[in-house]
Amino acid sequence: MSPLPARPADRPLVMGVVNVTPDSFSDGGRWFDPRAAIEHAHSLIAQGADILDVGGESTRPGAARPTDEEELARVLPVVRELAPVVPVSVDTMRASVAQACVEAGAAIVNDVSGGLADARMAEVVAQAQVPYVAMHWRGHSHDMQTRTQYDDVVEDVLRELAQRRDALLDAGVRPELLVLDPGLGFAKTAAQNWAVLAATARFAELGHELLVGASRKSFLATVGSLDGEAIPADERDAATAAVSVVLAQAKVWAIRVHEVRSTRAALDVVAALERAR
């Protein structure tokens, strides 16, 4: 069994994003080549990443899915290279990709579908006994933004995520290895994302550690904009770091970000204030 990486006493863990995709919303495919992805990963480690999240499928709204073979060819060489250096999470909805990457050394499976996209996922992670991140999810990228109807977004997401938790535990996923993610940016409008973020403490009441990923997402697009125009995704790291402060104060287990240095600095501020108190 691979244990869940421990959260430091004074801050959340920082999960750095390594997109091995040609169509990422945040970097436009800059790290699609495996060697470029590995070099980028080492720069994130140097900035202070505790975990690297390697993904071969873009989940931006409207993205097309790669085949199983394409996804595995993208991520497997990167996982193999990085796993001896730092804890690696594989960001995948496919059980076959998760299994191959765990066998190659991945320590965590991060599934944005929470096991809904592939019925075999729960079985694979339960047998492997590795930490598993289950996110709130309502559908694939091509139509997820048509699924934003909620009676009360916080209550509905809490209920749906609790249902996934229960199903995963029933399927044999160990409770101490299950991490939940409220799914910012997935089947949610900007206003709904802010509501879910404001309710972070409610999601902790589900009884599991939390991973939250707000980094560079579209609901942050106008944060800091003086004219109301959208700020490009790769210029949203200041807004992301501000969200990281909020998440640190909520005591989440880990924060998933594209640019590590600014979030680590933000977490240092929170830790210094806690010590001063």
mmCIF file of C-alpha atoms in Angstrom:
data_model
loop_
_atom_site.group_PDB
_atom_site.id
_atom_site.type_symbol
_atom_site.label_atom_id
_atom_site.label_comp_id
_atom_site.label_asym_id
_atom_site.label_seq_id
_atom_site.Cartn_x
_atom_site.Cartn_y
_atom_site.Cartn_z
ATOM 1 C CA MET A 1 0.000 0.000 0.000
ATOM 2 C CA SER A 2 1.240 3.491 -0.882
ATOM 3 C CA PRO A 3 0.365 5.923 1.926
ATOM 4 C CA LEU A 4 -1.196 9.293 1.288
ATOM 5 C CA PRO A 5 1.596 11.901 1.352
ATOM 6 C CA ALA A 6 1.448 13.725 4.652
ATOM 7 C CA ARG A 7 0.411 17.352 4.771
ATOM 8 C CA PRO A 8 3.008 19.540 6.512
ATOM 9 C CA ALA A 9 1.792 21.006 9.773
ATOM 10 C CA ASP A 10 1.910 24.594 8.548
ATOM 11 C CA ARG A 11 0.709 24.453 4.933
ATOM 12 C CA PRO A 12 -1.019 22.365 2.283
ATOM 13 C CA LEU A 13 1.000 20.260 -0.085
ATOM 14 C CA VAL A 14 1.588 21.833 -3.495
ATOM 15 C CA MET A 15 0.817 19.706 -6.538
ATOM 16 C CA GLY A 16 2.474 21.012 -9.690
ATOM 17 C CA VAL A 17 0.715 20.436 -13.006
ATOM 18 C CA VAL A 18 2.577 18.736 -15.859
ATOM 19 C CA ASN A 19 0.340 18.773 -18.945
ATOM 20 C CA VAL A 20 1.625 16.399 -21.615
ATOM 21 C CA THR A 21 -1.060 17.533 -24.045
ATOM 22 C CA PRO A 22 -1.153 19.554 -27.280
ATOM 23 C CA ASP A 23 -4.219 21.571 -26.273
ATOM 24 C CA SER A 24 -4.007 22.577 -22.613
ATOM 25 C CA PHE A 25 -5.924 25.760 -21.786
ATOM 26 C CA SER A 26 -3.100 26.971 -19.546
ATOM 27 C CA ASP A 27 0.021 26.513 -21.654
ATOM 28 C CA GLY A 28 -1.126 25.791 -25.212
ATOM 29 C CA GLY A 29 0.863 22.561 -25.509
ATOM 30 C CA ARG A 30 4.287 23.895 -24.483
ATOM 31 C CA TRP A 31 5.102 20.655 -22.633
ATOM 32 C CA PHE A 32 3.631 18.173 -25.125
ATOM 33 C CA ASP A 33 7.013 16.664 -25.958
ATOM 34 C CA PRO A 34 7.967 14.259 -23.136
ATOM 35 C CA ARG A 35 11.465 15.733 -22.774
ATOM 36 C CA ALA A 36 9.998 19.220 -22.488
ATOM 37 C CA ALA A 37 7.478 17.934 -19.930
ATOM 38 C CA ILE A 38 10.246 16.354 -17.851
ATOM 39 C CA GLU A 39 12.325 19.544 -17.954
ATOM 40 C CA HIS A 40 9.271 21.542 -16.910
ATOM 41 C CA ALA A 41 8.617 19.082 -14.089
ATOM 42 C CA HIS A 42 12.122 19.601 -12.735
ATOM 43 C CA SER A 43 11.574 23.361 -12.778
ATOM 44 C CA LEU A 44 8.400 22.865 -10.717
ATOM 45 C CA ILE A 45 10.348 20.739 -8.241
ATOM 46 C CA ALA A 46 12.932 23.522 -7.974
ATOM 47 C CA GLN A 47 10.102 25.973 -7.238
ATOM 48 C CA GLY A 48 8.929 23.775 -4.344
ATOM 49 C CA ALA A 49 6.382 21.308 -5.733
ATOM 50 C CA ASP A 50 5.709 18.440 -3.331
ATOM 51 C CA ILE A 51 3.825 16.307 -5.889
ATOM 52 C CA LEU A 52 3.702 16.373 -9.690
ATOM 53 C CA ASP A 53 0.406 15.697 -11.466
ATOM 54 C CA VAL A 54 1.088 14.260 -14.926
ATOM 55 C CA GLY A 55 -1.810 14.272 -17.362
ATOM 56 C CA GLY A 56 -2.199 13.301 -21.010
ATOM 57 C CA GLU A 57 -5.789 14.398 -21.623
ATOM 58 C CA SER A 58 -6.918 18.011 -21.681
ATOM 59 C CA THR A 59 -10.098 18.599 -19.689
ATOM 60 C CA ARG A 60 -10.687 22.166 -20.841
ATOM 61 C CA PRO A 61 -14.268 22.791 -22.025
ATOM 62 C CA GLY A 62 -14.718 21.441 -25.542
ATOM 63 C CA ALA A 63 -11.546 19.355 -25.612
ATOM 64 C CA ALA A 64 -11.503 16.176 -27.693
ATOM 65 C CA ARG A 65 -10.427 12.951 -25.992
ATOM 66 C CA PRO A 66 -7.254 11.142 -27.091
ATOM 67 C CA THR A 67 -7.383 7.385 -27.530
ATOM 68 C CA ASP A 68 -6.231 5.164 -24.671
ATOM 69 C CA GLU A 69 -3.030 4.432 -26.576
ATOM 70 C CA GLU A 70 -2.330 8.125 -27.243
ATOM 71 C CA GLU A 71 -2.864 9.066 -23.606
ATOM 72 C CA LEU A 72 -0.633 6.297 -22.312
ATOM 73 C CA ALA A 73 2.127 7.119 -24.824
ATOM 74 C CA ARG A 74 2.089 10.714 -23.587
ATOM 75 C CA VAL A 75 2.262 10.101 -19.855
ATOM 76 C CA LEU A 76 4.100 6.827 -19.311
ATOM 77 C CA PRO A 77 7.646 7.995 -20.198
ATOM 78 C CA VAL A 78 7.176 11.102 -18.040
ATOM 79 C CA VAL A 79 5.909 9.088 -15.065
ATOM 80 C CA ARG A 80 8.791 6.616 -15.363
ATOM 81 C CA GLU A 81 11.340 9.417 -15.390
ATOM 82 C CA LEU A 82 9.886 11.407 -12.510
ATOM 83 C CA ALA A 83 8.654 8.708 -10.111
ATOM 84 C CA PRO A 84 12.103 8.041 -8.584
ATOM 85 C CA VAL A 85 12.515 11.776 -7.906
ATOM 86 C CA VAL A 86 9.207 13.012 -6.458
ATOM 87 C CA PRO A 87 5.750 11.597 -5.683
ATOM 88 C CA VAL A 88 3.893 11.474 -9.006
ATOM 89 C CA SER A 89 0.149 11.631 -9.492
ATOM 90 C CA VAL A 90 -1.308 10.447 -12.786
ATOM 91 C CA ASP A 91 -4.226 12.599 -13.916
ATOM 92 C CA THR A 92 -6.450 10.176 -15.826
ATOM 93 C CA MET A 93 -10.026 8.961 -16.146
ATOM 94 C CA ARG A 94 -8.949 5.622 -17.640
ATOM 95 C CA ALA A 95 -8.325 2.556 -15.500
ATOM 96 C CA SER A 96 -5.864 1.106 -18.017
ATOM 97 C CA VAL A 97 -3.741 4.265 -17.925
ATOM 98 C CA ALA A 98 -3.923 4.424 -14.129
ATOM 99 C CA GLN A 99 -2.840 0.803 -13.792
ATOM 100 C CA ALA A 100 0.101 1.139 -16.183
ATOM 101 C CA CYS A 101 1.296 4.331 -14.515
ATOM 102 C CA VAL A 102 1.040 2.878 -11.008
ATOM 103 C CA GLU A 103 3.100 -0.082 -12.211
ATOM 104 C CA ALA A 104 5.620 2.465 -13.572
ATOM 105 C CA GLY A 105 5.878 4.191 -10.186
ATOM 106 C CA ALA A 106 2.997 6.672 -9.905
ATOM 107 C CA ALA A 107 2.052 7.100 -6.255
ATOM 108 C CA ILE A 108 -1.417 8.675 -6.698
ATOM 109 C CA VAL A 109 -4.293 8.417 -9.174
ATOM 110 C CA ASN A 110 -6.118 11.711 -9.764
ATOM 111 C CA ASP A 111 -9.404 11.038 -11.555
ATOM 112 C CA VAL A 112 -11.476 14.102 -12.448
ATOM 113 C CA SER A 113 -14.474 11.857 -13.107
ATOM 114 C CA GLY A 114 -14.398 10.288 -9.650
ATOM 115 C CA GLY A 115 -14.684 6.851 -11.224
ATOM 116 C CA LEU A 116 -17.724 7.658 -13.358
ATOM 117 C CA ALA A 117 -15.921 7.669 -16.718
ATOM 118 C CA ASP A 118 -14.499 4.156 -16.352
ATOM 119 C CA ALA A 119 -16.293 1.511 -14.320
ATOM 120 C CA ARG A 120 -13.023 -0.372 -13.738
ATOM 121 C CA MET A 121 -11.250 2.532 -12.039
ATOM 122 C CA ALA A 122 -12.426 1.789 -8.489
ATOM 123 C CA GLU A 123 -11.347 -1.841 -8.819
ATOM 124 C CA VAL A 124 -7.909 -0.865 -10.129
ATOM 125 C CA VAL A 125 -7.130 1.646 -7.386
ATOM 126 C CA ALA A 126 -8.608 -0.597 -4.687
ATOM 127 C CA GLN A 127 -6.370 -3.485 -5.760
ATOM 128 C CA ALA A 128 -3.306 -1.233 -6.105
ATOM 129 C CA GLN A 129 -4.011 0.373 -2.713
ATOM 130 C CA VAL A 130 -2.786 3.768 -3.830
ATOM 131 C CA PRO A 131 -4.221 7.183 -2.894
ATOM 132 C CA TYR A 132 -7.108 8.110 -5.154
ATOM 133 C CA VAL A 133 -8.450 11.615 -5.796
ATOM 134 C CA ALA A 134 -12.138 11.638 -6.766
ATOM 135 C CA MET A 135 -13.459 14.899 -8.168
ATOM 136 C CA HIS A 136 -17.029 16.129 -8.552
ATOM 137 C CA TRP A 137 -17.881 15.567 -12.221
ATOM 138 C CA ARG A 138 -20.979 15.621 -14.405
ATOM 139 C CA GLY A 139 -19.665 14.816 -17.870
ATOM 140 C CA HIS A 140 -16.861 14.999 -20.398
ATOM 141 C CA SER A 141 -15.326 18.208 -21.705
ATOM 142 C CA HIS A 142 -17.351 18.363 -24.920
ATOM 143 C CA ASP A 143 -20.580 19.157 -23.060
ATOM 144 C CA MET A 144 -19.796 19.636 -19.377
ATOM 145 C CA GLN A 145 -20.707 23.331 -19.450
ATOM 146 C CA THR A 146 -24.259 22.401 -20.457
ATOM 147 C CA ARG A 147 -24.580 20.600 -17.103
ATOM 148 C CA THR A 148 -24.538 23.614 -14.789
ATOM 149 C CA GLN A 149 -28.126 23.386 -13.546
ATOM 150 C CA TYR A 150 -28.245 23.116 -9.751
ATOM 151 C CA ASP A 151 -30.977 23.777 -7.207
ATOM 152 C CA ASP A 152 -28.270 24.883 -4.765
ATOM 153 C CA VAL A 153 -24.768 24.431 -6.125
ATOM 154 C CA VAL A 154 -23.071 23.815 -2.774
ATOM 155 C CA GLU A 155 -25.692 21.394 -1.460
ATOM 156 C CA ASP A 156 -25.952 19.584 -4.783
ATOM 157 C CA VAL A 157 -22.188 19.192 -5.204
ATOM 158 C CA LEU A 158 -21.880 18.006 -1.599
ATOM 159 C CA ARG A 159 -24.571 15.398 -2.156
ATOM 160 C CA GLU A 160 -23.182 14.179 -5.486
ATOM 161 C CA LEU A 161 -19.636 14.000 -4.144
ATOM 162 C CA ALA A 162 -20.839 12.109 -1.064
ATOM 163 C CA GLN A 163 -22.561 9.617 -3.358
ATOM 164 C CA ARG A 164 -19.296 9.031 -5.217
ATOM 165 C CA ARG A 165 -17.445 8.654 -1.903
ATOM 166 C CA ASP A 166 -19.893 6.010 -0.742
ATOM 167 C CA ALA A 167 -19.722 4.104 -4.035
ATOM 168 C CA LEU A 168 -15.925 4.121 -4.024
ATOM 169 C CA LEU A 169 -15.719 2.923 -0.437
ATOM 170 C CA ASP A 170 -18.227 0.181 -1.226
ATOM 171 C CA ALA A 171 -15.989 -0.839 -4.152
ATOM 172 C CA GLY A 172 -13.036 -1.337 -1.818
ATOM 173 C CA VAL A 173 -11.163 1.982 -1.938
ATOM 174 C CA ARG A 174 -9.596 2.437 1.489
ATOM 175 C CA PRO A 175 -11.022 5.476 3.308
ATOM 176 C CA GLU A 176 -7.593 6.714 4.421
ATOM 177 C CA LEU A 177 -6.480 6.730 0.770
ATOM 178 C CA LEU A 178 -9.486 8.614 -0.616
ATOM 179 C CA VAL A 179 -9.138 12.344 -1.335
ATOM 180 C CA LEU A 180 -12.059 14.454 -2.547
ATOM 181 C CA ASP A 181 -12.045 17.424 -4.923
ATOM 182 C CA PRO A 182 -15.072 19.741 -5.317
ATOM 183 C CA GLY A 183 -14.306 20.200 -9.021
ATOM 184 C CA LEU A 184 -13.837 23.929 -9.560
ATOM 185 C CA GLY A 185 -14.248 24.704 -13.260
ATOM 186 C CA PHE A 186 -16.099 21.505 -14.116
ATOM 187 C CA ALA A 187 -19.804 21.875 -14.986
ATOM 188 C CA LYS A 188 -19.958 25.122 -13.025
ATOM 189 C CA THR A 189 -20.435 28.757 -13.961
ATOM 190 C CA ALA A 190 -18.133 31.452 -12.612
ATOM 191 C CA ALA A 191 -20.614 32.370 -9.876
ATOM 192 C CA GLN A 192 -21.039 28.701 -8.958
ATOM 193 C CA ASN A 193 -17.270 28.260 -8.697
ATOM 194 C CA TRP A 194 -17.047 31.154 -6.245
ATOM 195 C CA ALA A 195 -19.878 29.666 -4.191
ATOM 196 C CA VAL A 196 -18.173 26.273 -4.028
ATOM 197 C CA LEU A 197 -14.826 27.862 -3.147
ATOM 198 C CA ALA A 198 -16.469 29.854 -0.358
ATOM 199 C CA ALA A 199 -17.857 26.595 1.040
ATOM 200 C CA THR A 200 -14.531 24.726 1.191
ATOM 201 C CA ALA A 201 -14.993 23.999 4.889
ATOM 202 C CA ARG A 202 -18.285 22.236 4.123
ATOM 203 C CA PHE A 203 -16.506 19.781 1.833
ATOM 204 C CA ALA A 204 -14.048 18.906 4.596
ATOM 205 C CA GLU A 205 -17.067 17.720 6.584
ATOM 206 C CA LEU A 206 -17.371 14.792 4.143
ATOM 207 C CA GLY A 207 -14.597 13.212 6.195
ATOM 208 C CA HIS A 208 -11.702 13.064 3.744
ATOM 209 C CA GLU A 209 -8.711 15.168 2.791
ATOM 210 C CA LEU A 210 -9.343 17.755 0.088
ATOM 211 C CA LEU A 211 -7.465 18.582 -3.097
ATOM 212 C CA VAL A 212 -8.548 21.828 -4.756
ATOM 213 C CA GLY A 213 -7.508 23.096 -8.174
ATOM 214 C CA ALA A 214 -8.407 26.678 -9.032
ATOM 215 C CA SER A 215 -5.212 27.465 -10.916
ATOM 216 C CA ARG A 216 -5.653 29.772 -13.924
ATOM 217 C CA LYS A 217 -9.282 28.720 -14.402
ATOM 218 C CA SER A 218 -11.739 30.913 -16.249
ATOM 219 C CA PHE A 219 -13.605 32.088 -13.166
ATOM 220 C CA LEU A 220 -10.378 33.948 -12.262
ATOM 221 C CA ALA A 221 -10.132 35.565 -15.704
ATOM 222 C CA THR A 222 -11.186 39.064 -14.652
ATOM 223 C CA VAL A 223 -9.536 39.088 -11.212
ATOM 224 C CA GLY A 224 -7.153 42.054 -11.355
ATOM 225 C CA SER A 225 -8.447 43.239 -14.723
ATOM 226 C CA LEU A 226 -8.819 47.027 -14.775
ATOM 227 C CA ASP A 227 -11.097 47.092 -17.821
ATOM 228 C CA GLY A 228 -13.120 43.925 -17.242
ATOM 229 C CA GLU A 229 -11.461 42.127 -20.128
ATOM 230 C CA ALA A 230 -10.303 38.544 -19.595
ATOM 231 C CA ILE A 231 -6.694 38.092 -18.542
ATOM 232 C CA PRO A 232 -4.848 35.336 -20.479
ATOM 233 C CA ALA A 233 -4.655 32.028 -18.628
ATOM 234 C CA ASP A 234 -0.878 32.115 -18.159
ATOM 235 C CA GLU A 235 -1.158 35.539 -16.481
ATOM 236 C CA ARG A 236 -3.552 34.429 -13.737
ATOM 237 C CA ASP A 237 -0.952 33.211 -11.243
ATOM 238 C CA ALA A 238 -1.384 36.184 -8.903
ATOM 239 C CA ALA A 239 -5.091 35.435 -8.621
ATOM 240 C CA THR A 240 -4.261 31.758 -8.165
ATOM 241 C CA ALA A 241 -1.876 32.560 -5.316
ATOM 242 C CA ALA A 242 -4.596 34.599 -3.619
ATOM 243 C CA VAL A 243 -6.910 31.602 -3.801
ATOM 244 C CA SER A 244 -4.101 29.484 -2.356
ATOM 245 C CA VAL A 245 -4.155 31.692 0.740
ATOM 246 C CA VAL A 246 -7.874 31.026 1.175
ATOM 247 C CA LEU A 247 -7.333 27.286 0.753
ATOM 248 C CA ALA A 248 -4.438 27.236 3.209
ATOM 249 C CA GLN A 249 -6.626 28.949 5.776
ATOM 250 C CA ALA A 250 -9.234 26.237 5.163
ATOM 251 C CA LYS A 251 -6.564 23.569 5.928
ATOM 252 C CA VAL A 252 -6.967 21.626 2.679
ATOM 253 C CA TRP A 253 -4.598 18.727 2.087
ATOM 254 C CA ALA A 254 -3.197 19.929 -1.247
ATOM 255 C CA ILE A 255 -3.482 22.683 -3.841
ATOM 256 C CA ARG A 256 -3.043 21.939 -7.553
ATOM 257 C CA VAL A 257 -1.283 24.756 -9.456
ATOM 258 C CA HIS A 258 0.485 25.412 -12.730
ATOM 259 C CA GLU A 259 3.081 27.843 -11.331
ATOM 260 C CA VAL A 260 4.455 26.762 -7.966
ATOM 261 C CA ARG A 261 6.654 29.622 -6.784
ATOM 262 C CA SER A 262 3.917 32.196 -6.205
ATOM 263 C CA THR A 263 1.710 29.723 -4.342
ATOM 264 C CA ARG A 264 4.601 28.603 -2.131
ATOM 265 C CA ALA A 265 5.262 32.264 -1.309
ATOM 266 C CA ALA A 266 1.582 32.768 -0.477
ATOM 267 C CA LEU A 267 1.616 29.705 1.777
ATOM 268 C CA ASP A 268 4.737 31.007 3.527
ATOM 269 C CA VAL A 269 2.821 34.179 4.372
ATOM 270 C CA VAL A 270 -0.029 32.192 5.901
ATOM 271 C CA ALA A 271 2.397 30.010 7.881
ATOM 272 C CA ALA A 272 4.333 33.036 9.161
ATOM 273 C CA LEU A 273 1.132 34.685 10.371
ATOM 274 C CA GLU A 274 0.046 31.482 12.114
ATOM 275 C CA ARG A 275 3.402 31.316 13.914
ATOM 276 C CA ALA A 276 3.147 34.989 14.889
ATOM 277 C CA ARG A 277 -0.263 34.372 16.446
#
